[in-house]
GROMACS .gro file of C-alpha atoms in nm:
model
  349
    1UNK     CA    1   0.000   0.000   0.000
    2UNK     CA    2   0.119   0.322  -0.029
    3UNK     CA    3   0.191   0.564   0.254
    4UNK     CA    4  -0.006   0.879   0.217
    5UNK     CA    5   0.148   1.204   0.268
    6UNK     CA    6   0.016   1.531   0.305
    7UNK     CA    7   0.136   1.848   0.082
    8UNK     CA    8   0.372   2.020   0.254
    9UNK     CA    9   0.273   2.416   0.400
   10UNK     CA   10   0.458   2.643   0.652
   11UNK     CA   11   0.379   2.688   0.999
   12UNK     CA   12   0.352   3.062   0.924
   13UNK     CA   13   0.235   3.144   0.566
   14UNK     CA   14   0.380   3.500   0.472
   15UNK     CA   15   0.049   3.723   0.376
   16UNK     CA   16   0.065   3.943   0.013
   17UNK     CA   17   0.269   4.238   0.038
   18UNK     CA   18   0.508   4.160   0.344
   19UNK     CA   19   0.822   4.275   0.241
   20UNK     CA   20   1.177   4.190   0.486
   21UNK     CA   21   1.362   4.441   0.609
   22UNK     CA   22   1.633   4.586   0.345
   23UNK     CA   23   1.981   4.467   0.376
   24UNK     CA   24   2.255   4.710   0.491
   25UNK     CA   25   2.352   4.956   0.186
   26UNK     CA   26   2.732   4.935   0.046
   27UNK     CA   27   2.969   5.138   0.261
   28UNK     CA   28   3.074   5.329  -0.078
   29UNK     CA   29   2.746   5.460  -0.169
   30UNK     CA   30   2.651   5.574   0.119
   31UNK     CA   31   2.990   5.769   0.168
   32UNK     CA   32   2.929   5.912  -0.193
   33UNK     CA   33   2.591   6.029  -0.083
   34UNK     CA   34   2.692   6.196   0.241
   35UNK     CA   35   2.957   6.389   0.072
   36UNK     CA   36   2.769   6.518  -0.241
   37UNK     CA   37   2.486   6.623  -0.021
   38UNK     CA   38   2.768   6.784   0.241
   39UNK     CA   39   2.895   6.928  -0.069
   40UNK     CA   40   2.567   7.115  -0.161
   41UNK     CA   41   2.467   7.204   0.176
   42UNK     CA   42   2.828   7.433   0.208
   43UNK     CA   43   2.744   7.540  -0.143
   44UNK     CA   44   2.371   7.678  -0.108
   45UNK     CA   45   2.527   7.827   0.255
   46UNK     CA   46   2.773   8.041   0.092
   47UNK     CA   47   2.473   8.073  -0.215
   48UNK     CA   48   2.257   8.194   0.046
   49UNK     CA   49   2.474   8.512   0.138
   50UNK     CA   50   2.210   8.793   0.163
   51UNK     CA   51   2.213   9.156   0.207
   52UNK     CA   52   2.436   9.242   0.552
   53UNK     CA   53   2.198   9.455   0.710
   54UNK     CA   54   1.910   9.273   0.603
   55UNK     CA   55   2.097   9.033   0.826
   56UNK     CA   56   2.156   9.255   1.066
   57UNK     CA   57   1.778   9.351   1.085
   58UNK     CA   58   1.722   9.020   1.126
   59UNK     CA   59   1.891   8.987   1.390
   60UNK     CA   60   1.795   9.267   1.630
   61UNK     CA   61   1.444   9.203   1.536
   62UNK     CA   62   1.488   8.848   1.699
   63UNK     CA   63   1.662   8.977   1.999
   64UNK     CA   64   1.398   9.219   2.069
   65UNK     CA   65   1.146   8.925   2.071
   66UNK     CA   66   1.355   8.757   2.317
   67UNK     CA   67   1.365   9.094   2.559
   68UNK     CA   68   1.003   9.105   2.528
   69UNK     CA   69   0.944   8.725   2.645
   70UNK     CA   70   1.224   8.705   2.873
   71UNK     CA   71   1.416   8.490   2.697
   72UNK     CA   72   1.740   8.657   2.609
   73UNK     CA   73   1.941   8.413   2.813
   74UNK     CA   74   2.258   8.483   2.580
   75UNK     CA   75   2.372   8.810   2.754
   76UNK     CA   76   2.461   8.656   3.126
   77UNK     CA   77   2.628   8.340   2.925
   78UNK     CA   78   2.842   8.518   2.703
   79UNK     CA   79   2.976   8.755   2.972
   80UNK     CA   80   3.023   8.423   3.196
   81UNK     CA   81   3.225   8.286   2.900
   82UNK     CA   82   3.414   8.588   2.823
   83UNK     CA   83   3.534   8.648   3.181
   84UNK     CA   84   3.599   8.308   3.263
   85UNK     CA   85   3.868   8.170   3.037
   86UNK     CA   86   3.829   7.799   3.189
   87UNK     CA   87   3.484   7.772   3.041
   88UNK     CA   88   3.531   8.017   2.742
   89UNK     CA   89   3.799   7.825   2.580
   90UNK     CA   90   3.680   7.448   2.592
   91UNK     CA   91   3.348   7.612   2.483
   92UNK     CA   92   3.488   7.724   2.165
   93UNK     CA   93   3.661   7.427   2.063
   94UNK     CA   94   3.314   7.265   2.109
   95UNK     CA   95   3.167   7.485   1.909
   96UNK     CA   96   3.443   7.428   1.642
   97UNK     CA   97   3.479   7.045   1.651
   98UNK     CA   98   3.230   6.870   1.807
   99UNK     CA   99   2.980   6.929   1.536
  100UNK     CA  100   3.142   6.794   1.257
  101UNK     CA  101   3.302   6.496   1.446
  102UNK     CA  102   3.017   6.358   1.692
  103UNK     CA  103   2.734   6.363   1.407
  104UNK     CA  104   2.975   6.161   1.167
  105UNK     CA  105   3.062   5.925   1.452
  106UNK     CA  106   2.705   5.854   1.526
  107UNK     CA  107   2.607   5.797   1.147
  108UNK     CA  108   2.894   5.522   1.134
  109UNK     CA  109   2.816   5.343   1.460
  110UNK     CA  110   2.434   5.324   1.317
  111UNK     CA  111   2.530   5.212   1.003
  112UNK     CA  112   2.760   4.926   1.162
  113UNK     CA  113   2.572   4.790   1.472
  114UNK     CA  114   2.200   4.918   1.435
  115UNK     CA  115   2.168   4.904   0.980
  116UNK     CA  116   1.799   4.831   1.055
  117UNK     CA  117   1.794   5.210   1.177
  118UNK     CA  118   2.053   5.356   0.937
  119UNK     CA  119   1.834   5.434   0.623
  120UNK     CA  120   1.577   5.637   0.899
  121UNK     CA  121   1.813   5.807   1.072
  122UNK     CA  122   2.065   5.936   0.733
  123UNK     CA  123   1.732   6.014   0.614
  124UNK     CA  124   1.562   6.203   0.891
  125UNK     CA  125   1.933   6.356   0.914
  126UNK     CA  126   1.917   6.477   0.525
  127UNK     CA  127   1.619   6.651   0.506
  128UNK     CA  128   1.658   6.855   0.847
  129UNK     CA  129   1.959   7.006   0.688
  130UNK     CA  130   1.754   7.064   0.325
  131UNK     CA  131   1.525   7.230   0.579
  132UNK     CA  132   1.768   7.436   0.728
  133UNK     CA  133   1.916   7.535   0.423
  134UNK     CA  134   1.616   7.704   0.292
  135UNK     CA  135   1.562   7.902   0.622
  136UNK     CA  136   1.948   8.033   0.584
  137UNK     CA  137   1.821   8.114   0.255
  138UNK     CA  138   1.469   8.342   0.357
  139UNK     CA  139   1.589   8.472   0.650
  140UNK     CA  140   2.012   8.526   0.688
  141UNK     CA  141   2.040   8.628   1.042
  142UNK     CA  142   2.305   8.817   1.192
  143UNK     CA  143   2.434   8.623   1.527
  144UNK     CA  144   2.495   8.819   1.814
  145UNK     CA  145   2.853   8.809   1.812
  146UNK     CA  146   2.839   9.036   1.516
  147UNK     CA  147   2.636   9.284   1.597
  148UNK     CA  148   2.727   9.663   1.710
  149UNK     CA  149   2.983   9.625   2.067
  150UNK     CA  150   2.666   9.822   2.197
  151UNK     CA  151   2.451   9.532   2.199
  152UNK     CA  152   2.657   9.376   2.474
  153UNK     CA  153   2.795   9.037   2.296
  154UNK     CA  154   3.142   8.957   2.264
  155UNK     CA  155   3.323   8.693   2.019
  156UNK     CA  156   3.454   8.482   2.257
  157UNK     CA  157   3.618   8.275   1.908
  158UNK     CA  158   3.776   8.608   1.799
  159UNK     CA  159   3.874   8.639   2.195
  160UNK     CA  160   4.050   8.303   2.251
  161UNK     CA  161   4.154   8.234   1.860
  162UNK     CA  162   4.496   8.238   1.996
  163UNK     CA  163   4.435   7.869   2.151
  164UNK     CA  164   4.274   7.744   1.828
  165UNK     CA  165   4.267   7.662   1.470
  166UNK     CA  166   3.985   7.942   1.425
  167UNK     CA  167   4.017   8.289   1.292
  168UNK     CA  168   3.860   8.569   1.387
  169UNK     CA  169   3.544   8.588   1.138
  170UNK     CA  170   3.437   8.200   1.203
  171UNK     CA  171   3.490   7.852   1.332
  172UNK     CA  172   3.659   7.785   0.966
  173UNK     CA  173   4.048   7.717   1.032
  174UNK     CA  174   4.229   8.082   0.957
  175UNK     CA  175   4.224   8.209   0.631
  176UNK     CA  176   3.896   8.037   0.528
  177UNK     CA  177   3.683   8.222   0.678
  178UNK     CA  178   3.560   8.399   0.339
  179UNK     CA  179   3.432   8.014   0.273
  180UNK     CA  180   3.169   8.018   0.499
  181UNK     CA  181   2.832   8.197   0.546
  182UNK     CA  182   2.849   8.370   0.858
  183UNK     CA  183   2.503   8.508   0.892
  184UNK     CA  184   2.340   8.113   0.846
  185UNK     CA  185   2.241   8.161   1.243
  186UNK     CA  186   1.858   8.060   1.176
  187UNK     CA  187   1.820   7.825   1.239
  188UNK     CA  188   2.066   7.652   1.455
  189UNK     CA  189   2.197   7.343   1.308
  190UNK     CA  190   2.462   7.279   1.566
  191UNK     CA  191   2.160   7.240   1.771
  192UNK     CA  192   1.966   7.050   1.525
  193UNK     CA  193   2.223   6.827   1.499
  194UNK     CA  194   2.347   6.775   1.850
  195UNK     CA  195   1.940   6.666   1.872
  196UNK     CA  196   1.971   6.423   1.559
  197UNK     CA  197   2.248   6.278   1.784
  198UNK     CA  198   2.123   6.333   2.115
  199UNK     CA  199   1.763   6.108   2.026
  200UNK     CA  200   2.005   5.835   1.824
  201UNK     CA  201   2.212   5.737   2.116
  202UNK     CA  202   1.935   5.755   2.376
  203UNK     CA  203   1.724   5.519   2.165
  204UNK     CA  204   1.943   5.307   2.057
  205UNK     CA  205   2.251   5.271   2.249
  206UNK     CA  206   2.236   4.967   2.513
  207UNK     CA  207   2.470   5.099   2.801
  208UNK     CA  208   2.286   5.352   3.040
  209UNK     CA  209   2.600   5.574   3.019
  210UNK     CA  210   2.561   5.611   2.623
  211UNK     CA  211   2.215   5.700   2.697
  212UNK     CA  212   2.285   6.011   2.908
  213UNK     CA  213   2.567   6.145   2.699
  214UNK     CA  214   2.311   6.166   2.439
  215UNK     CA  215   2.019   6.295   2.627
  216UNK     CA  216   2.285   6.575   2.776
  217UNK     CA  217   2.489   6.616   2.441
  218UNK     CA  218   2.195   6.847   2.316
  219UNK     CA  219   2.167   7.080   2.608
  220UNK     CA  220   2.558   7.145   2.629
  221UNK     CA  221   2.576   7.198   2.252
  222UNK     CA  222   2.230   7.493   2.332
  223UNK     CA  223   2.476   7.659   2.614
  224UNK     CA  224   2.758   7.644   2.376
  225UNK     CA  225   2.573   7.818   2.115
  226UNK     CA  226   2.500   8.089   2.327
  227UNK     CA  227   2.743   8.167   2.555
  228UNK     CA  228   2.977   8.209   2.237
  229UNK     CA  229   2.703   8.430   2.067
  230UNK     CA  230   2.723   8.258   1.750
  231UNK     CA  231   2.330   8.227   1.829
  232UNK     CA  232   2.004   8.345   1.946
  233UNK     CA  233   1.836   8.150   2.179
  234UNK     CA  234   1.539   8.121   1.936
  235UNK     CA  235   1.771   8.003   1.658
  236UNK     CA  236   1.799   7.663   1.919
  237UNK     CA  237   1.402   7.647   1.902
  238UNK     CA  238   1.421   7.667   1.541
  239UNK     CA  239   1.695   7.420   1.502
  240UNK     CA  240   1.500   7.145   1.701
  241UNK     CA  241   1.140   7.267   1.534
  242UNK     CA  242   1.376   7.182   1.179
  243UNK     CA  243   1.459   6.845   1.273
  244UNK     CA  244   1.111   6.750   1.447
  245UNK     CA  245   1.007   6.842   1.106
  246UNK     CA  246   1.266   6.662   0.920
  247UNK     CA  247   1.144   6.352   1.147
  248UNK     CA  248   0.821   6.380   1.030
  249UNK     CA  249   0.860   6.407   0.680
  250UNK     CA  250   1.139   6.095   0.701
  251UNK     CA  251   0.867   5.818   0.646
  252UNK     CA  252   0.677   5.944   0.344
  253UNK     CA  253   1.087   5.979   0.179
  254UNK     CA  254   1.121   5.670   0.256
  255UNK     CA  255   0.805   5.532   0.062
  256UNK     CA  256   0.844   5.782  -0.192
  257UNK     CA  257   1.182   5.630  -0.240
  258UNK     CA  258   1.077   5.245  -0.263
  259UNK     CA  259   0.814   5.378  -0.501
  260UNK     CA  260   1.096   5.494  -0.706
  261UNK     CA  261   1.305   5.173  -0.665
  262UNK     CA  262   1.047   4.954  -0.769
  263UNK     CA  263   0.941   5.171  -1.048
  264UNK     CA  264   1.324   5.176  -1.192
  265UNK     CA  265   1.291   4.797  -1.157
  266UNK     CA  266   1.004   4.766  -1.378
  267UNK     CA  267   1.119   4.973  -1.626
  268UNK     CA  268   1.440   4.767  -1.628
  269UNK     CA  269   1.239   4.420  -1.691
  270UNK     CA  270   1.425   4.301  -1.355
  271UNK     CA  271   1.237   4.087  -1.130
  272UNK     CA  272   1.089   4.114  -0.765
  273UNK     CA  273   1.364   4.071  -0.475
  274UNK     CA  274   1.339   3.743  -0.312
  275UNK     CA  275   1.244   3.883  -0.017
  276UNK     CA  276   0.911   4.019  -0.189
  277UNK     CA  277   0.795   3.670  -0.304
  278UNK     CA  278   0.370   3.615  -0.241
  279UNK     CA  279   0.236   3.292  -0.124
  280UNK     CA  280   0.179   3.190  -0.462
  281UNK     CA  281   0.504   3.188  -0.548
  282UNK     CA  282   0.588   2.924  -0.288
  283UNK     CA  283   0.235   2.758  -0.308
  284UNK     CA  284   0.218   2.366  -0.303
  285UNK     CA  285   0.168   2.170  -0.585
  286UNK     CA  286  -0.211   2.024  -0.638
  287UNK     CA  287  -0.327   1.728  -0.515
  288UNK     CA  288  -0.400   1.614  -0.873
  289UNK     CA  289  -0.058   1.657  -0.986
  290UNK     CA  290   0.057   1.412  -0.723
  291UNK     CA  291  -0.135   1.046  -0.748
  292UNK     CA  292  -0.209   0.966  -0.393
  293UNK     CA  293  -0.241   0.581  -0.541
  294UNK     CA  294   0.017   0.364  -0.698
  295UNK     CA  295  -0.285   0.113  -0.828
  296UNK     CA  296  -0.307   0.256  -1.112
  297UNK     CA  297   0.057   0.213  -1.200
  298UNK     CA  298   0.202  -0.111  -1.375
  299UNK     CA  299   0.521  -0.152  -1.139
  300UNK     CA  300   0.479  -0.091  -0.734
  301UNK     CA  301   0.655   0.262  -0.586
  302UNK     CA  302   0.894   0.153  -0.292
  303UNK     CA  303   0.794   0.413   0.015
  304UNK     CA  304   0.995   0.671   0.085
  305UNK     CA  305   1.109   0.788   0.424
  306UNK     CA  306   0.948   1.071   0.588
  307UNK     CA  307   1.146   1.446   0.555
  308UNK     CA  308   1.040   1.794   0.624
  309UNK     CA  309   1.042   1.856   0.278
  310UNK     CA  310   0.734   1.576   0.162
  311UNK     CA  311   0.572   1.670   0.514
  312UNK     CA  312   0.423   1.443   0.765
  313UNK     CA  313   0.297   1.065   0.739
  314UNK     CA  314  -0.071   1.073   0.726
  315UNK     CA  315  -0.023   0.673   0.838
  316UNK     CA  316   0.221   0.701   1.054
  317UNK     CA  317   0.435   0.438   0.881
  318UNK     CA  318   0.166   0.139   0.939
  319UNK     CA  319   0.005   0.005   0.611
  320UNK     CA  320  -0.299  -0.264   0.635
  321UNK     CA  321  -0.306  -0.672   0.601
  322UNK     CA  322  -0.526  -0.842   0.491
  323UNK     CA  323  -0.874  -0.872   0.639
  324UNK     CA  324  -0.839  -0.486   0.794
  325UNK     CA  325  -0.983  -0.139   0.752
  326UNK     CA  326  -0.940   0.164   0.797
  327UNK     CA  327  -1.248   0.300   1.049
  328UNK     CA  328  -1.510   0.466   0.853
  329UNK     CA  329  -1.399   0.231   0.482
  330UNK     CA  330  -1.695   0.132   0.274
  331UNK     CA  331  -1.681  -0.242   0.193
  332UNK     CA  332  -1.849  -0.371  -0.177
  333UNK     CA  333  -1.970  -0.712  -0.265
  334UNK     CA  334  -1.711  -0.895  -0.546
  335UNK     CA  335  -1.832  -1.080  -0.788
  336UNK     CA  336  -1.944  -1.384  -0.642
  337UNK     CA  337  -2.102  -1.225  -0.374
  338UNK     CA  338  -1.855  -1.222  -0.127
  339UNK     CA  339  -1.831  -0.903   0.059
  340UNK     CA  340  -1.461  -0.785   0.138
  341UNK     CA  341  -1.349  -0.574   0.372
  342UNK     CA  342  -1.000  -0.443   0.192
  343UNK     CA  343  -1.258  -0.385  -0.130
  344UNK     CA  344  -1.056  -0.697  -0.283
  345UNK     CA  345  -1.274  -0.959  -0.470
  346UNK     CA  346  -1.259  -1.269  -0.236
  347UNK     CA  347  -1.177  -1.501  -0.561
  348UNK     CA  348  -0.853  -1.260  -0.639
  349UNK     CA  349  -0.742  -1.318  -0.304
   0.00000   0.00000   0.00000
């Protein structure tokens, strides 16, 4: 007899449309990415150079709103900074350094231990500085470090320049100074960024320590800002209003971008990833296609031993003698009347 066996069907059928999550993007792309879009984000800042006093219009306007709500916290920080050396100085080379080494550290430690949150975060990280690049562009600000001496700001980085790589006009090493926008103040992307950071490592790093440099990373970078005067305390809220918008914007890119992707593939006669396969794909064959019988055929089929791949043994490995049925098994009468219970003519046994 033969030994039935049932089609074989996963434990957990994937439904139409579930997709697995992306594998990690080359190293060398990405890198090529980062730097073009670096690239034009230093050339629309120096592109976005408006008038100077439009600037510095700007800029008082802003601080008068700040007077008026009682928020000008910039004054009493910048004088701390500029009278105390031991905070002035290690505050400047934060301001200098820290923003173009901690964001880059934190992109690279994403994309090599947490790539399931890479594409997100470069994203989210992307269009917050798009963002910010169109507010340098409708509204250059003066910062308060340039403004008239009668304002009461000093540049601590023209102050302590002496104990950096800085120069007098900007955080740029000396001599380049002419190669940056100065009056890109609103909004604050040091802040923005130190934020990017700040909600990265708290999220996602596992050690508690990790977790607290990032929550506190923001709020030293928002005291830096100021007590240098290279910004307005409402050029912080507009830096972390940029990148709550660039955070909410990040999932629509991303679907607008797999849109895009599958539409290229289309267009290029490629086929579906793997990993994009329907049920139908993997569906098993029809019972039809498979004879459950061997009667039928002219030379008996040897059984074959149970594997994952044929699925289980409907029998269980037992097959029938003579004489037995199988509960439930409708019996006929042969041909001389005999009734049998294996539906075999008594005279052919």
């Amino acid at each position: 007899m033969e030994i039935v066996r049932m089609p074989y069907s996963a434990s957990a059928p994937q439904s139409p449309g579930t997709t697995h999550p992306r594998p990690r993007p080359r190293w060398w792309t990405e890198l090529t990415l980062l730097v073009l879009v670096y690239a034009a984000y230093s050339l629309g800042r120096l592109l976005a150079r408006g008038d100077v006093s439009t600037a510095v219009d700007h800029g008082l306007a802003i601080l008068r709103v700040e007077k008026a709500l009682l928020l000008n916290a910039e004054h009493p920080l910048n004088r701390l900074f500029t009278s105390t050396p031991a905070l002035g100085i290690p505050a400047d080379f934060a301001y200098a350094s820290l923003h173009y080494l901690v964001t880059p550290a934190v992109l690279v430690w994403l994309f090599r231990r947490r790539p399931a949150r890479y594409r997100a975060a470069r994203t989210w990280l992307m269009l917050s500085t798009v963002i910010g690049l169109a507010g340098f562009t409708l509204l250059p600000t003066c910062p308060p470090r340039l403004l008239a001496a009668g304002h009461g700001f000093v540049d601590t980085m023209a102050q302590y320049s002496s104990y950096g790589w800085w120069g007098d006009e900007a955080s740029a090493p000396r001599g380049l100074g002419a190669m940056t926008n100065q009056y890109a103040a609103m909004p604050s992307l040091h802040v923005g960024w130190a934020v990017w950071c700040g909600v990265l490592l708290w999220r996602h790093a596992r050690t508690p320590l990790v977790k607290w440099v990032g929550a506190g990373y923001p709020l030293v970078i928002t005291v830096v800002v100021m007590g240098t005067a290279n910004h307005y305390f409402l050029d912080v809220v507009a830096g972390a209003a940029v990148m709550g918008l660039g955070a909410l914007l990040t999932r629509p890119a991303l679907r607008a971008a797999e849109r895009v992707r599958a539409a290229a593939r289309t267009r290029s006669g490629r086929s579906p990833a793997p990993a994009d396969r329907s049920p139908a794909a993997v569906a098993p064959p029809s019972p039809a296609a498979s004879p459950v019988s061997s009667s039928a055929s002219s030379s008996p089929r040897t059984p074959s031993p149970a594997s994952p791949r044929n699925g289980p043994v409907v029998s269980g490995g037992c097959e029938t003698s003579a004489g037995e049925r199988f509960p439930g098994q409708r019996t006929r009468t042969g041909t001389t009347g005999t009734t049998s219970a294996d539906d075999t003519p008594a005279t052919a046994r």
